[in-house]
Structure formats: structure tokens, C-alpha cells
mmCIF file with all atom_site columns, C-alpha atoms in Angstrom:
data_model
loop_
_atom_site.group_PDB
_atom_site.id
_atom_site.type_symbol
_atom_site.label_atom_id
_atom_site.label_alt_id
_atom_site.label_comp_id
_atom_site.label_asym_id
_atom_site.label_entity_id
_atom_site.label_seq_id
_atom_site.pdbx_PDB_ins_code
_atom_site.Cartn_x
_atom_site.Cartn_y
_atom_site.Cartn_z
_atom_site.occupancy
_atom_site.B_iso_or_equiv
_atom_site.pdbx_formal_charge
_atom_site.auth_seq_id
_atom_site.auth_comp_id
_atom_site.auth_asym_id
_atom_site.auth_atom_id
_atom_site.pdbx_PDB_model_num
ATOM 1   C CA . MET W 1 1   ? 110.960 87.056 117.079 1.00 44.00 ? 1   MET W CA 1
ATOM 2   C CA . GLN W 1 2   ? 109.428 90.207 118.488 1.00 57.00 ? 2   GLN W CA 1
ATOM 3   C CA . SER W 1 3   ? 106.845 89.812 121.257 1.00 64.00 ? 3   SER W CA 1
ATOM 4   C CA . ILE W 1 4   ? 103.516 91.579 121.608 1.00 68.00 ? 4   ILE W CA 1
ATOM 5   C CA . GLU W 1 5   ? 103.530 94.133 124.431 1.00 70.00 ? 5   GLU W CA 1
ATOM 6   C CA . THR W 1 6   ? 101.290 93.260 127.383 1.00 71.00 ? 6   THR W CA 1
ATOM 7   C CA . THR W 1 7   ? 100.632 94.620 130.869 1.00 74.00 ? 7   THR W CA 1
ATOM 8   C CA . ASP W 1 8   ? 100.109 93.036 134.286 1.00 82.00 ? 8   ASP W CA 1
ATOM 9   C CA . LYS W 1 9   ? 96.662  94.610 134.398 1.00 84.00 ? 9   LYS W CA 1
ATOM 10  C CA . TRP W 1 10  ? 95.093  92.598 131.542 1.00 78.00 ? 10  TRP W CA 1
ATOM 11  C CA . TYR W 1 11  ? 91.753  94.368 132.016 1.00 83.00 ? 11  TYR W CA 1
ATOM 12  C CA . THR W 1 12  ? 93.254  97.740 131.041 1.00 84.00 ? 12  THR W CA 1
ATOM 13  C CA . HIS W 1 13  ? 95.391  96.483 128.133 1.00 79.00 ? 13  HIS W CA 1
ATOM 14  C CA . MET W 1 14  ? 94.532  97.918 124.717 1.00 81.00 ? 14  MET W CA 1
ATOM 15  C CA . PRO W 1 15  ? 96.319  96.153 121.849 1.00 82.00 ? 15  PRO W CA 1
ATOM 16  C CA . ASN W 1 16  ? 97.836  98.141 119.001 1.00 85.00 ? 16  ASN W CA 1
ATOM 17  C CA . PRO W 1 17  ? 95.468  98.360 116.014 1.00 91.00 ? 17  PRO W CA 1
ATOM 18  C CA . VAL W 1 18  ? 98.170  97.004 113.673 1.00 92.00 ? 18  VAL W CA 1
ATOM 19  C CA . TYR W 1 19  ? 100.953 94.561 114.503 1.00 90.00 ? 19  TYR W CA 1
ATOM 20  C CA . GLU W 1 20  ? 103.426 93.448 111.828 1.00 92.00 ? 20  GLU W CA 1
ATOM 21  C CA . GLU W 1 21  ? 106.232 90.951 111.958 1.00 91.00 ? 21  GLU W CA 1
ATOM 22  C CA . GLY W 1 22  ? 107.792 89.546 108.819 1.00 93.00 ? 22  GLY W CA 1
ATOM 23  C CA . ASP W 1 23  ? 105.100 88.308 106.458 1.00 94.00 ? 23  ASP W CA 1
ATOM 24  C CA . VAL W 1 24  ? 102.334 88.367 109.091 1.00 95.00 ? 24  VAL W CA 1
ATOM 25  C CA . THR W 1 25  ? 100.091 91.343 109.848 1.00 95.00 ? 25  THR W CA 1
ATOM 26  C CA . VAL W 1 26  ? 97.522  91.315 112.671 1.00 95.00 ? 26  VAL W CA 1
ATOM 27  C CA . LEU W 1 27  ? 94.764  93.921 112.582 1.00 95.00 ? 27  LEU W CA 1
ATOM 28  C CA . TRP W 1 28  ? 92.723  94.522 115.726 1.00 94.00 ? 28  TRP W CA 1
ATOM 29  C CA . ASN W 1 29  ? 89.202  95.935 115.343 1.00 92.00 ? 29  ASN W CA 1
ATOM 30  C CA . GLN W 1 30  ? 89.919  97.515 111.947 1.00 93.00 ? 30  GLN W CA 1
ATOM 31  C CA . ALA W 1 31  ? 87.305  98.059 109.238 1.00 94.00 ? 31  ALA W CA 1
ATOM 32  C CA . VAL W 1 32  ? 88.104  96.615 105.818 1.00 95.00 ? 32  VAL W CA 1
ATOM 33  C CA . HIS W 1 33  ? 87.284  98.995 102.971 1.00 93.00 ? 33  HIS W CA 1
ATOM 34  C CA . THR W 1 34  ? 85.961  97.104 99.961  1.00 92.00 ? 34  THR W CA 1
ATOM 35  C CA . ASP W 1 35  ? 84.841  97.972 96.439  1.00 89.00 ? 35  ASP W CA 1
ATOM 36  C CA . ARG W 1 36  ? 81.340  96.698 97.177  1.00 91.00 ? 36  ARG W CA 1
ATOM 37  C CA . GLU W 1 37  ? 79.327  97.610 100.260 1.00 92.00 ? 37  GLU W CA 1
ATOM 38  C CA . VAL W 1 38  ? 79.729  94.984 102.971 1.00 93.00 ? 38  VAL W CA 1
ATOM 39  C CA . THR W 1 39  ? 77.797  95.558 106.192 1.00 92.00 ? 39  THR W CA 1
ATOM 40  C CA . ALA W 1 40  ? 79.890  93.204 108.369 1.00 94.00 ? 40  ALA W CA 1
ATOM 41  C CA . ASN W 1 41  ? 83.337  94.645 107.611 1.00 94.00 ? 41  ASN W CA 1
ATOM 42  C CA . ARG W 1 42  ? 84.928  94.863 111.071 1.00 95.00 ? 42  ARG W CA 1
ATOM 43  C CA . PRO W 1 43  ? 85.841  91.466 112.562 1.00 96.00 ? 43  PRO W CA 1
ATOM 44  C CA . HIS W 1 44  ? 87.613  91.569 115.913 1.00 95.00 ? 44  HIS W CA 1
ATOM 45  C CA . ILE W 1 45  ? 90.913  90.199 114.546 1.00 96.00 ? 45  ILE W CA 1
ATOM 46  C CA . ILE W 1 46  ? 92.303  89.860 111.012 1.00 97.00 ? 46  ILE W CA 1
ATOM 47  C CA . ILE W 1 47  ? 95.475  87.837 110.469 1.00 97.00 ? 47  ILE W CA 1
ATOM 48  C CA . LYS W 1 48  ? 97.120  88.278 107.054 1.00 97.00 ? 48  LYS W CA 1
ATOM 49  C CA . ASN W 1 49  ? 99.963  85.933 106.121 1.00 97.00 ? 49  ASN W CA 1
ATOM 50  C CA . LYS W 1 50  ? 101.552 87.114 102.876 1.00 95.00 ? 50  LYS W CA 1
ATOM 51  C CA . LYS W 1 51  ? 103.952 84.167 102.641 1.00 95.00 ? 51  LYS W CA 1
ATOM 52  C CA . GLU W 1 52  ? 101.214 81.523 102.896 1.00 96.00 ? 52  GLU W CA 1
ATOM 53  C CA . LYS W 1 53  ? 98.719  83.760 101.042 1.00 97.00 ? 53  LYS W CA 1
ATOM 54  C CA . THR W 1 54  ? 96.063  83.366 103.727 1.00 97.00 ? 54  THR W CA 1
ATOM 55  C CA . CYS W 1 55  ? 93.762  85.654 105.665 1.00 97.00 ? 55  CYS W CA 1
ATOM 56  C CA . THR W 1 56  ? 91.899  84.634 108.815 1.00 97.00 ? 56  THR W CA 1
ATOM 57  C CA . LEU W 1 57  ? 88.922  86.611 110.118 1.00 97.00 ? 57  LEU W CA 1
ATOM 58  C CA . ILE W 1 58  ? 88.226  86.045 113.824 1.00 97.00 ? 58  ILE W CA 1
ATOM 59  C CA . HIS W 1 59  ? 85.082  87.246 115.555 1.00 95.00 ? 59  HIS W CA 1
ATOM 60  C CA . VAL W 1 60  ? 84.333  86.589 119.236 1.00 93.00 ? 60  VAL W CA 1
ATOM 61  C CA . ALA W 1 61  ? 80.794  86.317 120.609 1.00 91.00 ? 61  ALA W CA 1
ATOM 62  C CA . ILE W 1 62  ? 79.463  85.348 124.040 1.00 90.00 ? 62  ILE W CA 1
ATOM 63  C CA . PRO W 1 63  ? 75.786  84.363 123.681 1.00 88.00 ? 63  PRO W CA 1
ATOM 64  C CA . ALA W 1 64  ? 73.580  82.478 126.122 1.00 85.00 ? 64  ALA W CA 1
ATOM 65  C CA . ASP W 1 65  ? 74.322  78.729 126.146 1.00 83.00 ? 65  ASP W CA 1
ATOM 66  C CA . ARG W 1 66  ? 71.212  77.868 124.130 1.00 85.00 ? 66  ARG W CA 1
ATOM 67  C CA . ASN W 1 67  ? 72.332  80.166 121.253 1.00 84.00 ? 67  ASN W CA 1
ATOM 68  C CA . VAL W 1 68  ? 75.908  78.918 120.728 1.00 87.00 ? 68  VAL W CA 1
ATOM 69  C CA . VAL W 1 69  ? 75.272  76.904 117.545 1.00 89.00 ? 69  VAL W CA 1
ATOM 70  C CA . GLN W 1 70  ? 72.997  79.598 116.119 1.00 91.00 ? 70  GLN W CA 1
ATOM 71  C CA . LYS W 1 71  ? 75.562  82.348 116.819 1.00 89.00 ? 71  LYS W CA 1
ATOM 72  C CA . GLU W 1 72  ? 78.373  80.374 115.138 1.00 91.00 ? 72  GLU W CA 1
ATOM 73  C CA . ALA W 1 73  ? 76.301  79.959 111.964 1.00 93.00 ? 73  ALA W CA 1
ATOM 74  C CA . GLU W 1 74  ? 75.291  83.647 112.093 1.00 92.00 ? 74  GLU W CA 1
ATOM 75  C CA . LYS W 1 75  ? 78.912  84.869 112.287 1.00 92.00 ? 75  LYS W CA 1
ATOM 76  C CA . LYS W 1 76  ? 80.034  82.623 109.415 1.00 94.00 ? 76  LYS W CA 1
ATOM 77  C CA . LEU W 1 77  ? 77.160  83.916 107.274 1.00 94.00 ? 77  LEU W CA 1
ATOM 78  C CA . ASN W 1 78  ? 77.744  87.579 108.256 1.00 94.00 ? 78  ASN W CA 1
ATOM 79  C CA . TYR W 1 79  ? 81.432  87.554 107.287 1.00 96.00 ? 79  TYR W CA 1
ATOM 80  C CA . LYS W 1 80  ? 81.116  85.427 104.118 1.00 96.00 ? 80  LYS W CA 1
ATOM 81  C CA . SER W 1 81  ? 80.681  88.536 101.908 1.00 95.00 ? 81  SER W CA 1
ATOM 82  C CA . LEU W 1 82  ? 83.739  90.172 103.441 1.00 96.00 ? 82  LEU W CA 1
ATOM 83  C CA . CYS W 1 83  ? 85.743  86.989 102.936 1.00 96.00 ? 83  CYS W CA 1
ATOM 84  C CA . ILE W 1 84  ? 84.815  86.900 99.238  1.00 95.00 ? 84  ILE W CA 1
ATOM 85  C CA . GLU W 1 85  ? 85.798  90.563 98.817  1.00 95.00 ? 85  GLU W CA 1
ATOM 86  C CA . ILE W 1 86  ? 89.135  90.021 100.578 1.00 96.00 ? 86  ILE W CA 1
ATOM 87  C CA . GLN W 1 87  ? 89.946  87.051 98.347  1.00 96.00 ? 87  GLN W CA 1
ATOM 88  C CA . GLY W 1 88  ? 89.445  89.237 95.297  1.00 94.00 ? 88  GLY W CA 1
ATOM 89  C CA . MET W 1 89  ? 91.151  92.414 96.577  1.00 95.00 ? 89  MET W CA 1
ATOM 90  C CA . TRP W 1 90  ? 94.137  90.955 98.411  1.00 94.00 ? 90  TRP W CA 1
ATOM 91  C CA . ASN W 1 91  ? 94.501  87.710 96.414  1.00 95.00 ? 91  ASN W CA 1
ATOM 92  C CA . LEU W 1 92  ? 94.533  85.669 99.643  1.00 95.00 ? 92  LEU W CA 1
ATOM 93  C CA . LYS W 1 93  ? 92.615  82.542 100.663 1.00 97.00 ? 93  LYS W CA 1
ATOM 94  C CA . CYS W 1 94  ? 90.208  83.660 103.399 1.00 97.00 ? 94  CYS W CA 1
ATOM 95  C CA . THR W 1 95  ? 88.925  81.679 106.393 1.00 97.00 ? 95  THR W CA 1
ATOM 96  C CA . ILE W 1 96  ? 86.298  82.702 108.947 1.00 96.00 ? 96  ILE W CA 1
ATOM 97  C CA . VAL W 1 97  ? 86.860  81.578 112.549 1.00 96.00 ? 97  VAL W CA 1
ATOM 98  C CA . PRO W 1 98  ? 83.998  82.418 114.906 1.00 94.00 ? 98  PRO W CA 1
ATOM 99  C CA . VAL W 1 99  ? 85.093  82.082 118.533 1.00 94.00 ? 99  VAL W CA 1
ATOM 100 C CA . ILE W 1 100 ? 81.881  81.411 120.443 1.00 89.00 ? 100 ILE W CA 1
ATOM 101 C CA . ILE W 1 101 ? 81.946  81.210 124.238 1.00 88.00 ? 101 ILE W CA 1
ATOM 102 C CA . GLY W 1 102 ? 78.696  80.104 125.829 1.00 79.00 ? 102 GLY W CA 1
ATOM 103 C CA . ALA W 1 103 ? 77.527  81.994 128.911 1.00 74.00 ? 103 ALA W CA 1
ATOM 104 C CA . THR W 1 104 ? 74.830  81.016 131.342 1.00 71.00 ? 104 THR W CA 1
#
């Protein structure tokens, strides 16, 4: 298995926009072009698994502590249209994973 390149200075590391290994493709900060207009079309991470026929959309947000639940619901709603488009275009089951980190 190939490893993802990293650096000792994590704060300067910029991941490659596309990483492929076997049946899995990881897209970092890439817009998804769809047949229909979708405003939220650039999640932070997209993981496509061709073997399992799945696609996972990951978006990270760091709101104030009182907005954590609200922000999670907002991200799921924002990316629902993109998920539906991906299911139709790529013939993959799509899941939305909002990663919400509360900050005081």
C-alpha cells in the first residue's frame, strides 16, 4: 500500500488535489461539475470507492460551541443536492459526513 506524503511541518503541508490507489480516489478541495447547477459543489474531501460503489463527501466546519448542532444540519442540507447529482452521474451511493469541531 502506498502512503500519502507528509512533512514534519504540518502547518505548511498542502495535500495533492487528487490521490488514487487501487479502487479508491481521494479528491481534496475539488469542485464537482454537475449537469444541474449546484451551489455547494466543493466539499473539503471527496472519497470515491469504485469497488464498493460509494462516495463520501466530507466538510469540516469550526463554529462557536452554541452553533455545533445547527452547523451540522446546515452542512447536510447544503450538500444534499450534490449528493443526489453524484448518485445519478457516477452511479455511486453517496454519504455526507460533516465534521464539526466546536470552538469557544
